[in-house]
Coordinates of C-alpha atoms in Angstrom, one line a residue:
X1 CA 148.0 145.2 155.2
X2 CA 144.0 144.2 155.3
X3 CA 142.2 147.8 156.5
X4 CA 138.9 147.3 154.5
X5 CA 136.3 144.3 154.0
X6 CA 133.7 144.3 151.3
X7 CA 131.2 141.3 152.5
X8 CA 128.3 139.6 150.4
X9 CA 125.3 139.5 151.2
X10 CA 122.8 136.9 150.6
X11 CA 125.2 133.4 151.6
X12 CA 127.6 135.7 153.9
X13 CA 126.0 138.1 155.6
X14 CA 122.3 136.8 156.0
X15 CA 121.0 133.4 155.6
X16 CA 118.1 134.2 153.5
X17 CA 118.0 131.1 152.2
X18 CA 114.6 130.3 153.2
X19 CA 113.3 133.5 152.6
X20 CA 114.5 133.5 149.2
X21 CA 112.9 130.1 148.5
X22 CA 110.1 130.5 149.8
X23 CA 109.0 133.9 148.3
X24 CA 110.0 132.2 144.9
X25 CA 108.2 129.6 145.6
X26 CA 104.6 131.7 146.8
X27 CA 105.1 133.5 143.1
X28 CA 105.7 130.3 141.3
X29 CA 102.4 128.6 143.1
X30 CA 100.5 131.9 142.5
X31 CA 101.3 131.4 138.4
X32 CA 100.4 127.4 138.2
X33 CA 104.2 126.9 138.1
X34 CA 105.7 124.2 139.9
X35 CA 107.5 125.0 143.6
X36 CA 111.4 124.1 144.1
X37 CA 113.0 122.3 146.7
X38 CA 114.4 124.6 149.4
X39 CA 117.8 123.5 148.7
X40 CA 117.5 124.3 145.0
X41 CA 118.1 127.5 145.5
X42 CA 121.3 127.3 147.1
X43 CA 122.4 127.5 143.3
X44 CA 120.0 129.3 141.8
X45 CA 120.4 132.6 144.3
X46 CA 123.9 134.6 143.6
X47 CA 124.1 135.7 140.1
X48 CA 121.6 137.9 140.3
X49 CA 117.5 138.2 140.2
X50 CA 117.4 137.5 136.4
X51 CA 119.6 134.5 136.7
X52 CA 117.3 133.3 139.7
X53 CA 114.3 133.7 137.6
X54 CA 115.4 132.0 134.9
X55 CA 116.7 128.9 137.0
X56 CA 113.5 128.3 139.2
X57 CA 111.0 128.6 136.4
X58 CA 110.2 125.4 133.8
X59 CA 111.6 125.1 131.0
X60 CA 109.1 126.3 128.9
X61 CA 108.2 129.7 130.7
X62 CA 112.0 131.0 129.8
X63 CA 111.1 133.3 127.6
X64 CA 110.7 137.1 127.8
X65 CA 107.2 137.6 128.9
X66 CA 107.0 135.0 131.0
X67 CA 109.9 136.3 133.1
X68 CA 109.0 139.5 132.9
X69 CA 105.7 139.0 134.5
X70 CA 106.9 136.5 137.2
X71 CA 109.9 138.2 137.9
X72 CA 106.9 141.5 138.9
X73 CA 105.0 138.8 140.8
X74 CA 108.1 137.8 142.6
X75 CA 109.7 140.9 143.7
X76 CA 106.0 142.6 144.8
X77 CA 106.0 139.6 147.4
X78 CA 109.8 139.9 148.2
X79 CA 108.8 143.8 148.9
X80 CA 106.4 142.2 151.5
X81 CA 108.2 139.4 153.0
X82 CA 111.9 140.5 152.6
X83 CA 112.8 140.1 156.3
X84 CA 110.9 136.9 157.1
X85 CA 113.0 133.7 157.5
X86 CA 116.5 135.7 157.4
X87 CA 118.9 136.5 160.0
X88 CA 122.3 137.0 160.6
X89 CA 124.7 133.8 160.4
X90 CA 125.8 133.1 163.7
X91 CA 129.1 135.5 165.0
X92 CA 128.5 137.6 162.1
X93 CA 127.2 140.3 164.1
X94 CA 130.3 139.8 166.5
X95 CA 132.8 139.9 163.5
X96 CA 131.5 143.2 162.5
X97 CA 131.6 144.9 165.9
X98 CA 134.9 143.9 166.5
X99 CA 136.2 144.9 163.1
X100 CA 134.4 148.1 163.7
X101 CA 136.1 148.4 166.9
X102 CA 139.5 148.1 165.4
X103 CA 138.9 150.6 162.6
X104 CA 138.4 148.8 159.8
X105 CA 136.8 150.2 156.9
X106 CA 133.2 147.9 155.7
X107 CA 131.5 147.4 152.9
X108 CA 128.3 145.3 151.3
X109 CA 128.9 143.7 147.4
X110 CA 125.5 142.1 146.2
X111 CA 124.0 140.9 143.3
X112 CA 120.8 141.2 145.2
X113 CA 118.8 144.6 143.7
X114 CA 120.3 147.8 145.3
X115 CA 117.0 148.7 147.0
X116 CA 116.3 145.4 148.3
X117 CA 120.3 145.5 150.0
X118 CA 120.1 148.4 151.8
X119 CA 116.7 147.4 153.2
X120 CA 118.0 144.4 154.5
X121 CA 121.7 146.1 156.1
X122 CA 119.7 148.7 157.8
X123 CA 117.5 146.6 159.2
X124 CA 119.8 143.7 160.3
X125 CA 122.7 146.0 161.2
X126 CA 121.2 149.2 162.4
X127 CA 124.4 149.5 164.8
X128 CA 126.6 148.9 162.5
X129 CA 128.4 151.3 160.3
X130 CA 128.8 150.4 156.4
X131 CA 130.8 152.7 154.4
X132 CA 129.3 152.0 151.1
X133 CA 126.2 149.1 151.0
X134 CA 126.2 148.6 146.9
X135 CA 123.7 146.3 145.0
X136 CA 123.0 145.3 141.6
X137 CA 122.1 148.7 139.2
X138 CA 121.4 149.1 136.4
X139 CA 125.5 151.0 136.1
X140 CA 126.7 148.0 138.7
X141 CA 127.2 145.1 136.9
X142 CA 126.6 142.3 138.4
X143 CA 129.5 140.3 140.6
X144 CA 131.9 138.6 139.1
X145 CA 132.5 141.6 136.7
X146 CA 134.9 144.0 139.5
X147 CA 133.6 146.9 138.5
X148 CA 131.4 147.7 141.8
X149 CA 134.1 146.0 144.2
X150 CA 136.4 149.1 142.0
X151 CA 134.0 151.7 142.7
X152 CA 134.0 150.7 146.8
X153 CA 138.0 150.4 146.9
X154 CA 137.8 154.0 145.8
X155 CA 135.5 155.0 148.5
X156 CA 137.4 153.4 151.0
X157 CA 140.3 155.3 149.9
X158 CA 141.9 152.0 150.0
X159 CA 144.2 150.0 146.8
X160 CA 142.7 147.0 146.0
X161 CA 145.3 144.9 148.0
X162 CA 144.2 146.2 151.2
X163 CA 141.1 144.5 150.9
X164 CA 139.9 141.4 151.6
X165 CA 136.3 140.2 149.8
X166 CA 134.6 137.3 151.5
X167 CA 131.7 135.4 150.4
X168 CA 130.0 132.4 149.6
X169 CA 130.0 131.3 145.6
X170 CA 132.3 131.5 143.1
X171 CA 131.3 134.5 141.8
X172 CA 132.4 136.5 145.0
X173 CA 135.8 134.5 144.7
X174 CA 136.6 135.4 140.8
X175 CA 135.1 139.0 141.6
X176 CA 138.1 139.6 144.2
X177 CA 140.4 137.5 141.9
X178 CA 139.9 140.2 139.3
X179 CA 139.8 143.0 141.4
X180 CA 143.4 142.0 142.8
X181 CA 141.6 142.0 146.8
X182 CA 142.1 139.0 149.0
X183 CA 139.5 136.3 148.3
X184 CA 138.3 134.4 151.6
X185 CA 135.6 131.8 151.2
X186 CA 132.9 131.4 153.5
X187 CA 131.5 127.6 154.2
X188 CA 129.0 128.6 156.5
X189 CA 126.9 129.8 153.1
X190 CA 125.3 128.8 150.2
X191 CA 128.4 126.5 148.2
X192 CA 131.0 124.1 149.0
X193 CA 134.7 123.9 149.5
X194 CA 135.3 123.1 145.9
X195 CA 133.7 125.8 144.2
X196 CA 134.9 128.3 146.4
X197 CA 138.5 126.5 145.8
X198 CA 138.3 126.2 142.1
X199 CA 137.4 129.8 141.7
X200 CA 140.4 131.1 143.5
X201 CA 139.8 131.4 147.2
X202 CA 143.3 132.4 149.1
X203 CA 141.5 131.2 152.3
X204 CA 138.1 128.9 152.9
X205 CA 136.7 129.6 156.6
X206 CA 133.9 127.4 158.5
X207 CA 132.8 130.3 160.4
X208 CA 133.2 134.3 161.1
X209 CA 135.3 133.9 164.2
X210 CA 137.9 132.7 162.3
X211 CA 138.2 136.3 159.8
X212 CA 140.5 138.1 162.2
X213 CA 143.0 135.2 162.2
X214 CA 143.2 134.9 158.9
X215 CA 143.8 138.5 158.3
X216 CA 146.5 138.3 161.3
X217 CA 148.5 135.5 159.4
X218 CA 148.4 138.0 155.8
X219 CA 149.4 141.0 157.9
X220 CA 152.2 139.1 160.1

């Protein structure tokens, strides 16, 4: 029996895709660094800000002072622009109400910095109540590694197979894989079908409505 849900962020929750992009792309710009496509960053967002950095920059400027110092240029703009260009994915906001409604326990898993995830769940879902929002720290590591989908089974007071983990990449999929929770992949994100396949979704959906469904056909 599903009772909890532990949802990603970035790619589930929020499309922030834009937003991402294009605060990468102002810091980029603002250090004589090439911009990326938009779409690029479908793949380089989700395995956390390091992993971003690294992807977006040139070749050449992947070393440790270079990322270092964008990777301060980058956030000081995310700090100022963080809830420009995002917004809940349509019937999100419906999906949580009504999971709400029914008594279901929630929860927020993101490799996105800890700070940066609860500034963008209060502000998107200030009627919505979150038992646990958890981003990347520095004694989180970062998704797949099930340590912090662990440490939110335990304050939901829930096992591990009363929880279903939906997200968008591959690394939300292997996290609930390792963490024996229900792995539902979400198309209306950042990824395709075959990745979220390949790493071991039990259930790929087109769009929130569908969650409760789902969810009635494992508890039937």
């Amino acid at each position: 029996m599903i009772k909890g849900y532990i949802f990603d962020l970035d790619g589930t929750l929020l499309d922030t895709l834009a937003s991402l992009a294009h605060s990468f792309n102002r810091a980029l710009s603002s250090m004589g660094y090439p911009s990326q496509p938009v779409d690029s960053y479908r793949y380089f967002i989700g395995d956390g800000l390091r992993k971003a950095v690294e992807r977006c920059l040139p070749v050449e400027a992947r070393n440790e002072a270079d990322i270092s110092a964008f990777t301060q240029v980058q956030q000081a703009d995310y700090q100022a622009n963080w809830r420009n260009d995002a917004q809940p994915y349509d019937g999100i906001a419906e999906l949580l109400v009504q999971l709400s409604r029914q008594g279901k326990r929630l929860a927020v898993l993101s490799n996105k910095p800890h700070a940066f995830a609860l500034l963008c769940v209060d502000y998107f879902f200030p009627d919505i109540e979150f038992d646990l929002v958890l981003g990347h720290k520095l004694d989180v590591p970062l998704k797949p590694d099930p340590t912090g989908a662990r440490q939110i089974a335990r304050c939901l007071d829930l096992a591990a197979s009363e929880i279903a983990l939906i997200g968008d990449t591959w690394t939300d999929m292997s996290t609930a894989v390792a963490g024996g929770m229900l792995p539902i992949g979400a198309l209306w994100g950042f990824r395709d079908y075959e990745e979220l396949k390949n790493a071991g979704a039990r259930h790929i959906i087109k769009h929130p409505s569908e969650v409760i469904a789902v969810i009635e056909g494992e508890n039937s």
